[in-house]
Short mmCIF file of C-alpha atoms in Angstrom, two decimals:
data_model
loop_
_atom_site.label_atom_id
_atom_site.label_comp_id
_atom_site.label_asym_id
_atom_site.label_seq_id
_atom_site.Cartn_x
_atom_site.Cartn_y
_atom_site.Cartn_z
CA MET A 957 -0.13 0.00 0.01
CA ARG A 958 1.20 3.42 -0.87
CA ALA A 959 0.61 6.57 1.05
CA VAL A 960 1.40 10.22 0.49
CA LEU A 961 1.50 12.56 3.55
CA LEU A 962 1.19 16.40 2.40
CA SER A 963 1.83 19.47 4.62
CA THR A 964 1.07 23.14 3.23
CA TYR A 965 2.31 24.94 6.36
CA GLU A 966 3.62 24.28 9.73
CA LEU A 967 4.93 27.74 11.28
CA GLY A 968 8.17 27.52 9.15
CA HIS A 969 9.23 24.29 10.95
CA GLN A 970 9.97 20.99 9.49
CA PRO A 971 6.62 19.31 9.74
CA GLN A 972 6.50 16.88 12.61
CA ALA A 973 2.75 16.31 11.56
CA LEU A 974 4.30 14.42 8.55
CA ALA A 975 7.10 12.51 10.36
CA THR A 976 4.78 11.06 13.11
CA PRO A 977 2.20 9.57 10.83
CA ALA A 978 4.85 8.69 8.52
CA ALA A 979 6.70 6.53 11.27
CA LEU A 980 3.21 4.85 12.33
CA LEU A 981 2.30 4.07 8.75
CA ALA A 982 5.85 2.67 7.80
CA ALA A 983 5.82 0.28 10.90
CA ARG A 984 2.53 -1.21 9.43
CA GLY A 985 4.14 -1.80 6.17
CA TRP A 986 3.08 1.08 4.07
CA HIS A 987 5.35 2.82 1.37
CA VAL A 988 5.21 6.35 2.72
CA ARG A 989 6.20 9.56 0.68
CA CYS A 990 6.11 12.90 2.61
CA PHE A 991 5.70 16.37 0.77
CA ASP A 992 6.07 19.65 2.45
CA LEU A 993 4.47 21.75 -0.06
CA SER A 994 5.60 24.98 1.65
CA ARG A 995 9.10 23.98 0.72
CA GLU A 996 9.01 21.64 -2.42
CA ASP A 997 6.89 20.34 -5.09
CA PRO A 998 5.34 16.90 -4.86
CA ASP A 999 6.18 14.00 -7.09
CA PHE A 1000 3.12 13.91 -9.07
CA GLU A 1001 3.57 10.27 -10.14
CA ALA A 1002 3.44 9.45 -6.33
CA LEU A 1003 0.28 11.28 -6.15
CA ARG A 1004 -1.08 9.34 -8.94
CA GLU A 1005 -0.07 6.22 -7.61
CA ALA A 1006 -1.05 6.67 -4.06
CA ASP A 1007 -3.78 4.45 -2.38
CA LEU A 1008 -4.00 7.10 0.45
CA ALA A 1009 -3.26 10.93 0.39
CA ALA A 1010 -3.54 12.39 3.86
CA PHE A 1011 -3.34 16.31 4.43
CA SER A 1012 -1.94 17.68 7.66
CA LEU A 1013 -4.10 20.69 8.67
CA PRO A 1014 -2.72 21.93 12.03
CA MET A 1015 -3.53 25.62 11.29
CA HIS A 1016 -6.04 28.09 9.60
CA THR A 1017 -3.45 29.10 6.90
CA ALA A 1018 -2.64 25.47 6.30
CA THR A 1019 -6.23 24.52 5.76
CA ARG A 1020 -6.69 27.19 3.28
CA LEU A 1021 -3.71 26.35 1.36
CA ALA A 1022 -4.70 22.80 1.23
CA VAL A 1023 -7.95 23.11 -0.27
CA PRO A 1024 -6.76 23.45 -4.01
CA TRP A 1025 -4.51 20.54 -3.46
CA ILE A 1026 -7.22 18.32 -2.22
CA ARG A 1027 -9.19 19.13 -5.20
CA GLY A 1028 -6.09 18.51 -7.53
CA VAL A 1029 -5.39 15.08 -5.87
CA ARG A 1030 -8.82 13.94 -6.21
CA ARG A 1031 -8.78 15.07 -10.06
CA ILE A 1032 -5.47 13.25 -10.77
CA ASN A 1033 -6.10 10.20 -8.77
CA PRO A 1034 -9.79 9.60 -8.23
CA ARG A 1035 -9.46 6.11 -6.76
CA ALA A 1036 -7.17 7.39 -3.68
CA ARG A 1037 -8.66 7.47 -0.34
CA LEU A 1038 -8.25 11.22 0.96
CA ALA A 1039 -7.64 11.86 4.59
CA ALA A 1040 -7.19 14.97 6.76
CA TYR A 1041 -5.94 15.34 10.23
CA GLY A 1042 -5.02 17.84 12.56
CA LEU A 1043 -6.80 20.58 14.53
CA TYR A 1044 -8.40 22.38 11.82
CA ALA A 1045 -9.34 19.10 9.86
CA GLN A 1046 -11.58 18.26 12.79
CA LEU A 1047 -12.91 21.86 12.97
CA ASN A 1048 -13.82 21.95 9.37
CA ALA A 1049 -14.81 18.20 8.82
CA GLU A 1050 -18.24 18.93 7.26
CA TYR A 1051 -16.63 21.22 4.58
CA LEU A 1052 -13.73 18.73 3.94
CA ARG A 1053 -16.11 15.92 3.39
CA SER A 1054 -17.81 18.18 0.74
CA LEU A 1055 -14.49 18.25 -1.14
CA GLY A 1056 -14.47 14.43 -0.97
CA VAL A 1057 -12.19 13.86 2.04
CA HIS A 1058 -13.03 10.24 3.33
CA TRP A 1059 -11.63 10.17 6.66
CA ILE A 1060 -10.91 13.03 9.26
CA GLY A 1061 -9.42 12.91 12.63
CA ARG A 1062 -6.08 13.09 14.39
CA VAL A 1063 -2.89 11.10 14.73
CA PRO A 1064 -3.28 8.17 17.09
CA LEU A 1065 -0.27 8.76 19.39
CA GLY A 1066 -1.26 6.77 22.29
CA ARG A 1067 -1.03 7.88 25.97
CA THR A 1068 2.84 8.37 25.78
CA GLY A 1069 3.71 9.19 22.24
CA TYR A 1070 5.19 5.87 21.66
CA VAL A 1071 6.46 6.54 18.16
CA VAL A 1072 9.75 8.27 16.96
CA PRO A 1073 8.91 10.66 14.06
CA LEU A 1074 10.40 9.41 10.71
CA ARG A 1075 12.01 12.54 9.31
CA ASP A 1076 13.89 10.83 6.39
CA GLY A 1077 12.54 12.16 3.10
CA LEU A 1078 11.62 15.62 4.51
CA PRO A 1079 13.29 18.76 3.16
CA PRO A 1080 16.43 19.37 5.17
CA LEU A 1081 16.54 21.76 8.28
CA GLU A 1082 18.35 24.32 6.05
CA LYS A 1083 14.97 24.91 4.25
CA TYR A 1084 13.19 26.13 7.30
CA ALA A 1085 12.97 29.10 9.40
CA PRO A 1086 16.18 29.66 11.32
CA LEU A 1087 16.84 31.18 14.90
CA ARG A 1088 18.22 34.83 14.38
CA THR A 1089 20.74 35.63 17.12
CA ILE A 1090 23.52 38.24 17.36
CA ASP A 1091 25.89 35.43 16.49
CA GLY A 1092 24.43 34.44 13.25
CA PRO A 1093 21.42 32.14 12.24
CA LYS A 1094 21.08 28.68 13.71
CA LEU A 1095 19.10 25.71 12.49
CA VAL A 1096 15.98 24.92 14.38
CA ALA A 1097 14.58 21.39 15.40
CA ALA A 1098 10.73 21.32 16.13
CA VAL A 1099 9.74 18.89 18.84
CA GLU A 1100 6.42 18.15 20.61
CA ALA A 1101 6.86 17.17 24.20
CA SER A 1102 2.92 17.17 24.66
CA HIS A 1103 -0.22 17.75 22.71
CA GLY A 1104 -3.53 19.17 23.62
CA CYS A 1105 -4.08 21.66 26.36
CA LYS A 1106 -5.71 21.49 29.77
CA HIS A 1107 -7.08 25.17 29.27
CA ARG A 1108 -10.21 26.33 27.52
CA CYS A 1109 -9.35 29.67 26.21
CA ARG A 1110 -12.36 30.74 24.14
CA HIS A 1111 -10.47 31.97 21.06
CA CYS A 1112 -8.24 28.86 20.82
CA PRO A 1113 -8.80 26.31 18.15
CA ILE A 1114 -7.37 23.63 20.21
CA VAL A 1115 -10.40 23.88 22.65
CA PRO A 1116 -13.06 22.37 20.56
CA VAL A 1117 -11.02 19.38 19.81
CA TYR A 1118 -9.25 18.53 23.08
CA ASP A 1119 -11.70 20.03 25.36
CA GLY A 1120 -9.14 20.61 28.35
CA GLN A 1121 -7.21 17.33 27.72
CA PHE A 1122 -3.53 17.08 27.10
CA ARG A 1123 -1.20 13.93 26.68
CA ILE A 1124 2.45 13.97 27.33
CA THR A 1125 5.32 12.47 24.89
CA SER A 1126 7.50 10.36 26.89
CA VAL A 1127 11.14 11.85 27.45
CA GLU A 1128 12.64 8.98 25.66
CA ILE A 1129 10.70 9.78 22.36
CA VAL A 1130 11.37 13.41 22.74
CA MET A 1131 15.12 12.90 23.08
CA ALA A 1132 15.30 10.35 20.15
CA ASP A 1133 13.65 13.07 18.20
CA VAL A 1134 15.96 15.77 19.34
CA ARG A 1135 18.94 13.45 18.52
CA GLN A 1136 18.01 12.93 15.05
CA GLN A 1137 17.58 16.59 14.34
CA VAL A 1138 20.93 17.61 16.19
CA ALA A 1139 22.53 15.07 13.96
CA ALA A 1140 21.09 16.80 11.06
CA GLY A 1141 22.49 20.22 12.20
CA ALA A 1142 20.00 21.69 14.63
CA GLN A 1143 21.44 23.91 17.27
CA HIS A 1144 18.26 25.03 18.67
CA VAL A 1145 15.12 23.24 19.65
CA THR A 1146 11.45 24.90 19.51
CA PHE A 1147 9.07 22.77 21.69
CA THR A 1148 5.73 23.07 19.68
CA ASP A 1149 3.41 22.34 22.66
CA PRO A 1150 0.43 24.67 22.98
CA ASP A 1151 1.82 25.19 26.67
CA PHE A 1152 4.95 23.68 27.88
CA PHE A 1153 3.90 23.95 31.45
CA ASN A 1154 0.68 22.21 31.06
CA GLY A 1155 2.86 19.40 32.64
CA PRO A 1156 5.42 21.32 34.72
CA THR A 1157 7.14 18.20 36.05
CA HIS A 1158 7.36 16.56 32.53
CA ALA A 1159 8.70 20.02 31.33
CA ARG A 1160 11.36 19.90 33.93
CA ARG A 1161 12.44 16.38 32.91
CA VAL A 1162 12.35 17.03 29.11
CA ALA A 1163 14.37 20.42 29.55
CA GLU A 1164 16.97 18.80 32.07
CA ALA A 1165 17.37 15.68 29.58
CA LEU A 1166 18.03 18.04 26.62
CA HIS A 1167 20.57 20.17 28.66
CA ARG A 1168 22.24 16.96 30.08
CA GLU A 1169 22.82 15.42 26.76
CA PHE A 1170 23.07 18.76 24.48
CA PRO A 1171 24.54 21.48 26.72
CA LEU A 1172 25.38 23.86 23.91
CA VAL A 1173 21.72 23.41 22.35
CA THR A 1174 19.39 26.23 23.07
CA TYR A 1175 15.69 26.17 23.17
CA ASP A 1176 12.30 27.99 23.27
CA ALA A 1177 8.84 27.23 24.45
CA THR A 1178 5.34 28.46 24.74
CA ILE A 1179 3.93 29.05 28.38
CA LYS A 1180 0.85 30.98 29.49
CA VAL A 1181 1.32 33.99 31.71
CA GLU A 1182 -0.75 32.25 34.25
CA HIS A 1183 1.69 29.36 34.36
CA LEU A 1184 4.90 31.69 34.53
CA LEU A 1185 3.48 33.31 37.48
CA LYS A 1186 2.15 29.92 39.12
CA HIS A 1187 5.39 28.10 38.45
CA ARG A 1188 7.85 30.81 39.13
CA ASP A 1189 9.94 28.29 40.92
CA LEU A 1190 10.83 26.63 37.52
CA LEU A 1191 11.95 29.86 36.04
CA PRO A 1192 15.66 29.36 37.06
CA MET A 1193 15.47 25.92 35.66
CA LEU A 1194 14.52 27.19 32.29
CA ARG A 1195 17.31 29.73 32.25
CA ASP A 1196 19.95 27.08 33.46
CA THR A 1197 19.12 24.70 30.93
CA GLY A 1198 19.36 27.15 28.03
CA CYS A 1199 16.04 28.55 27.35
CA LEU A 1200 16.50 31.47 25.18
CA PHE A 1201 13.13 32.87 24.97
CA VAL A 1202 9.31 32.04 25.97
CA THR A 1203 6.47 32.90 23.77
CA SER A 1204 3.29 33.70 25.76
CA ALA A 1205 -0.09 34.55 24.23
CA VAL A 1206 -0.96 37.57 26.24
CA GLU A 1207 -3.64 38.63 23.56
CA SER A 1208 -4.69 41.97 25.00
CA LEU A 1209 -3.97 44.39 27.85
CA ASP A 1210 -7.58 45.29 28.36
CA ASP A 1211 -9.09 43.26 31.21
CA ALA A 1212 -12.50 43.26 29.68
CA ILE A 1213 -11.13 41.62 26.55
CA LEU A 1214 -9.10 39.03 28.51
CA GLU A 1215 -12.29 38.18 30.55
CA ARG A 1216 -14.17 37.66 27.33
CA LEU A 1217 -11.29 35.31 25.98
CA ASP A 1218 -11.10 33.45 29.32
CA LYS A 1219 -7.18 33.87 29.19
CA GLY A 1220 -6.60 33.22 32.84
CA HIS A 1221 -4.64 36.26 33.42
CA THR A 1222 -5.01 40.04 33.86
CA ARG A 1223 -3.18 43.17 32.56
CA SER A 1224 -1.37 43.51 35.87
CA ASP A 1225 -0.49 39.76 35.72
CA PHE A 1226 1.34 40.39 32.39
CA PHE A 1227 3.10 43.58 33.86
CA GLU A 1228 4.20 41.26 36.56
CA CYS A 1229 5.34 38.51 34.35
CA VAL A 1230 7.50 41.05 32.36
CA ASP A 1231 9.32 41.83 35.71
CA LEU A 1232 9.55 38.41 36.80
CA MET A 1233 10.97 37.11 33.59
CA ARG A 1234 13.66 39.86 33.46
CA ALA A 1235 14.52 39.30 37.17
CA HIS A 1236 15.37 35.74 36.06
CA GLY A 1237 17.33 36.56 33.06
CA LEU A 1238 14.84 35.32 30.66
CA THR A 1239 13.31 36.76 27.33
CA LEU A 1240 9.60 36.98 26.99
CA ALA A 1241 8.22 36.98 23.52
CA PRO A 1242 4.43 38.14 23.93
CA THR A 1243 1.89 37.58 21.14
CA PHE A 1244 -1.36 39.56 20.76
CA LEU A 1245 -4.76 39.72 19.02
CA ALA A 1246 -4.28 43.42 18.22
CA PHE A 1247 -7.94 43.72 16.76
CA THR A 1248 -11.02 42.28 18.10
CA PRO A 1249 -14.62 43.48 17.92
CA TRP A 1250 -13.96 45.02 21.41
CA THR A 1251 -10.88 46.74 20.66
CA THR A 1252 -11.05 50.46 20.93
CA ARG A 1253 -8.62 53.24 19.44
CA ALA A 1254 -7.68 53.98 23.08
CA GLY A 1255 -6.93 50.51 23.66
CA TYR A 1256 -4.80 49.97 20.85
CA GLU A 1257 -2.95 53.11 21.60
CA ASP A 1258 -2.22 51.98 24.93
CA LEU A 1259 -0.83 48.74 23.77
CA LEU A 1260 1.72 50.65 21.72
CA ARG A 1261 2.56 52.78 24.50
CA SER A 1262 2.84 49.74 26.91
CA LEU A 1263 5.22 48.01 24.67
CA ARG A 1264 7.40 51.09 24.37
CA SER A 1265 7.45 51.73 28.16
CA LEU A 1266 8.17 48.13 29.00
CA ASP A 1267 11.10 48.11 26.30
CA LEU A 1268 9.29 45.18 24.62
CA ILE A 1269 9.31 46.48 21.00
CA GLU A 1270 12.20 44.11 19.86
CA ASN A 1271 10.50 41.05 21.80
CA VAL A 1272 7.15 41.30 19.64
CA ALA A 1273 7.02 40.16 16.05
CA PRO A 1274 5.62 43.08 13.74
CA VAL A 1275 2.57 40.97 12.70
CA GLN A 1276 1.51 40.84 16.33
CA LEU A 1277 0.65 44.55 16.03
CA ALA A 1278 -1.91 43.81 13.23
CA LEU A 1279 -3.36 40.47 13.99
CA ARG A 1280 -7.15 40.16 13.87
CA LEU A 1281 -9.28 37.79 15.85
CA LEU A 1282 -10.21 34.76 14.02
CA VAL A 1283 -13.52 33.16 14.85
CA THR A 1284 -13.24 29.39 13.62
CA ALA A 1285 -15.82 26.73 13.50
CA HIS A 1286 -17.03 25.43 16.90
CA SER A 1287 -15.10 28.41 18.68
CA ARG A 1288 -16.06 28.99 22.13
CA LEU A 1289 -16.23 32.55 21.21
CA LEU A 1290 -19.72 31.85 19.65
CA GLU A 1291 -20.94 31.55 23.47
CA LEU A 1292 -20.61 35.09 23.85
CA PRO A 1293 -23.82 37.10 23.65
CA ASP A 1294 -22.22 40.21 22.56
CA LEU A 1295 -20.21 38.78 19.63
CA ARG A 1296 -22.05 39.34 16.30
CA VAL A 1297 -20.76 37.05 13.58
CA GLY A 1298 -21.93 36.00 10.15
CA PRO A 1299 -22.31 32.30 9.14
CA LEU A 1300 -19.22 30.29 8.56
CA ASP A 1301 -17.63 31.14 5.27
CA PRO A 1302 -16.62 28.15 3.26
CA GLU A 1303 -13.89 30.19 1.57
CA SER A 1304 -12.24 31.86 4.57
CA LEU A 1305 -13.30 28.91 6.95
CA LEU A 1306 -14.26 31.75 9.50
CA HIS A 1307 -17.25 33.44 10.89
CA PRO A 1308 -16.86 36.94 9.54
CA TRP A 1309 -17.21 39.99 11.76
CA THR A 1310 -16.94 43.73 11.53
CA HIS A 1311 -16.13 46.38 14.36
CA ASP A 1312 -18.77 48.66 15.23
CA ASP A 1313 -16.52 51.38 14.35
CA PRO A 1314 -15.53 51.20 10.67
CA GLU A 1315 -12.35 52.90 11.35
CA MET A 1316 -10.98 50.31 13.47
CA ASP A 1317 -11.21 47.88 10.53
CA ALA A 1318 -9.83 50.34 8.17
CA LEU A 1319 -6.70 50.89 10.75
CA ALA A 1320 -6.31 47.25 10.95
CA ALA A 1321 -6.02 46.85 7.23
CA ARG A 1322 -3.64 49.73 6.90
CA LEU A 1323 -1.37 48.31 9.58
CA LEU A 1324 -1.32 44.77 8.34
CA LYS A 1325 0.07 46.22 4.96
CA LEU A 1326 2.64 48.27 7.03
CA VAL A 1327 3.89 45.36 8.96
CA ALA A 1328 4.38 43.16 5.80
CA LYS A 1329 6.93 45.56 4.53
CA PRO A 1330 10.72 44.79 5.10
CA GLY A 1331 12.39 46.33 7.89
CA SER A 1332 13.77 45.78 11.53
CA ARG A 1333 11.38 45.22 14.44
CA SER A 1334 12.08 48.82 15.63
CA GLU A 1335 11.65 50.20 12.09
CA ILE A 1336 8.18 48.47 11.71
CA PHE A 1337 7.12 49.47 15.08
CA VAL A 1338 8.06 53.25 14.38
CA ARG A 1339 5.96 52.91 11.07
CA VAL A 1340 2.97 51.55 13.16
CA TRP A 1341 3.34 54.27 15.86
CA GLU A 1342 3.59 57.09 13.26
CA GLU A 1343 0.49 55.74 11.39
CA VAL A 1344 -1.66 55.53 14.62
CA PHE A 1345 -0.37 58.59 16.50
CA ARG A 1346 0.48 60.84 13.40
CA GLU A 1347 3.49 61.89 15.25
CA PRO A 1348 7.27 60.85 14.69
CA LEU A 1349 9.07 58.65 16.86
CA ASP A 1350 12.61 58.26 17.71
CA LEU A 1351 13.94 55.11 19.35
CA MET A 1352 17.12 54.80 21.25
CA PRO A 1353 19.21 51.64 19.61
CA ARG A 1354 18.26 48.49 21.46
CA ALA A 1355 20.26 45.09 21.29
CA THR A 1356 17.99 42.56 19.53
CA VAL A 1357 16.69 39.50 21.06
CA PRO A 1358 16.72 35.97 19.70
CA TYR A 1359 13.66 35.18 17.64
CA LEU A 1360 12.40 32.80 15.08
CA ASP A 1361 12.56 34.01 11.48
CA GLU A 1362 8.97 33.22 10.52
CA PRO A 1363 6.45 36.00 9.88
CA TRP A 1364 3.18 34.37 10.41
CA TYR A 1365 1.44 32.75 13.38
CA CYS A 1366 -1.97 31.31 12.52
#
């Protein structure tokens, strides 16, 4: 039996969402080919000969990009069984079935993540987004130490699928995957877990195992503000085991919006977290939903002023200054009585919404164009500031912080 696994986008990382099912299928005797369509063209002969064509849909962008490929594979190989898996496959199951997809679900990893991802046949790490540092770029490994999440933030696409559940990947499997990527040249590891501190004891074991075996390899992870404050006793461990930065989905500095999103932290928690991370020598990389139906002009101006006063301009990827809230199928946001959205649009795969103030939508559109233009983080921040405040901004030169060279986040 022949299987072709296809990925269209995985945040600029070599796609583990291909490597894991490839290992599972190969262990069952399948002949497997993997194609990362964000980095390479597929072998069309392999597509025509496949008994199974499976699409990885972990993100909104990946799903939209996959639609024409699903139609194309169905056209050139009508006998192949089509499958889709990942968060957005399950969120958009009805639409995908209308395209001819036969099976929709998620990769059956088991309770302890028992399979080492099979990365042979994927594009080399050199093809993917590097880590930018003052010492030059470094190749990045992407490793999953857990999947799912025990929290139920309203805007998060993980929630309708996992509903507060998460599973760990065994330390042995994590390290086996790290080893093969370090052997391929990786000098830095991104832990792709929705939240590295969902299981803080497991996170410690993983971080310490990584540092013990590869003391020169650095890493980054995503951790909620709530968890950084609750598990502050683990921050020295992060620093001492080589954590270069922590990404945290702050989303907003407006307490009313944070409450609507059910984020589990407040504005003051975020400010405390900034100080706490600095006190422990750790870099915080906050992410935001800059535009929501409840964002005001004053609130957006406050966000810019706060990033400047907290000296976080270099810590924030420019696209975070223009991102708009996505209301996906089955989102918990639909529970909110004051959220007015249209029916799910099959083209965008979103419930459309407009702001009560048309100028806020216009501002978001203008800023999205501004942040897409080339420039350093500081240069782009100045553009955004001057567009919003209509006044010049002179910034003192700052040392850049390490960051992953990937411009999109959803």
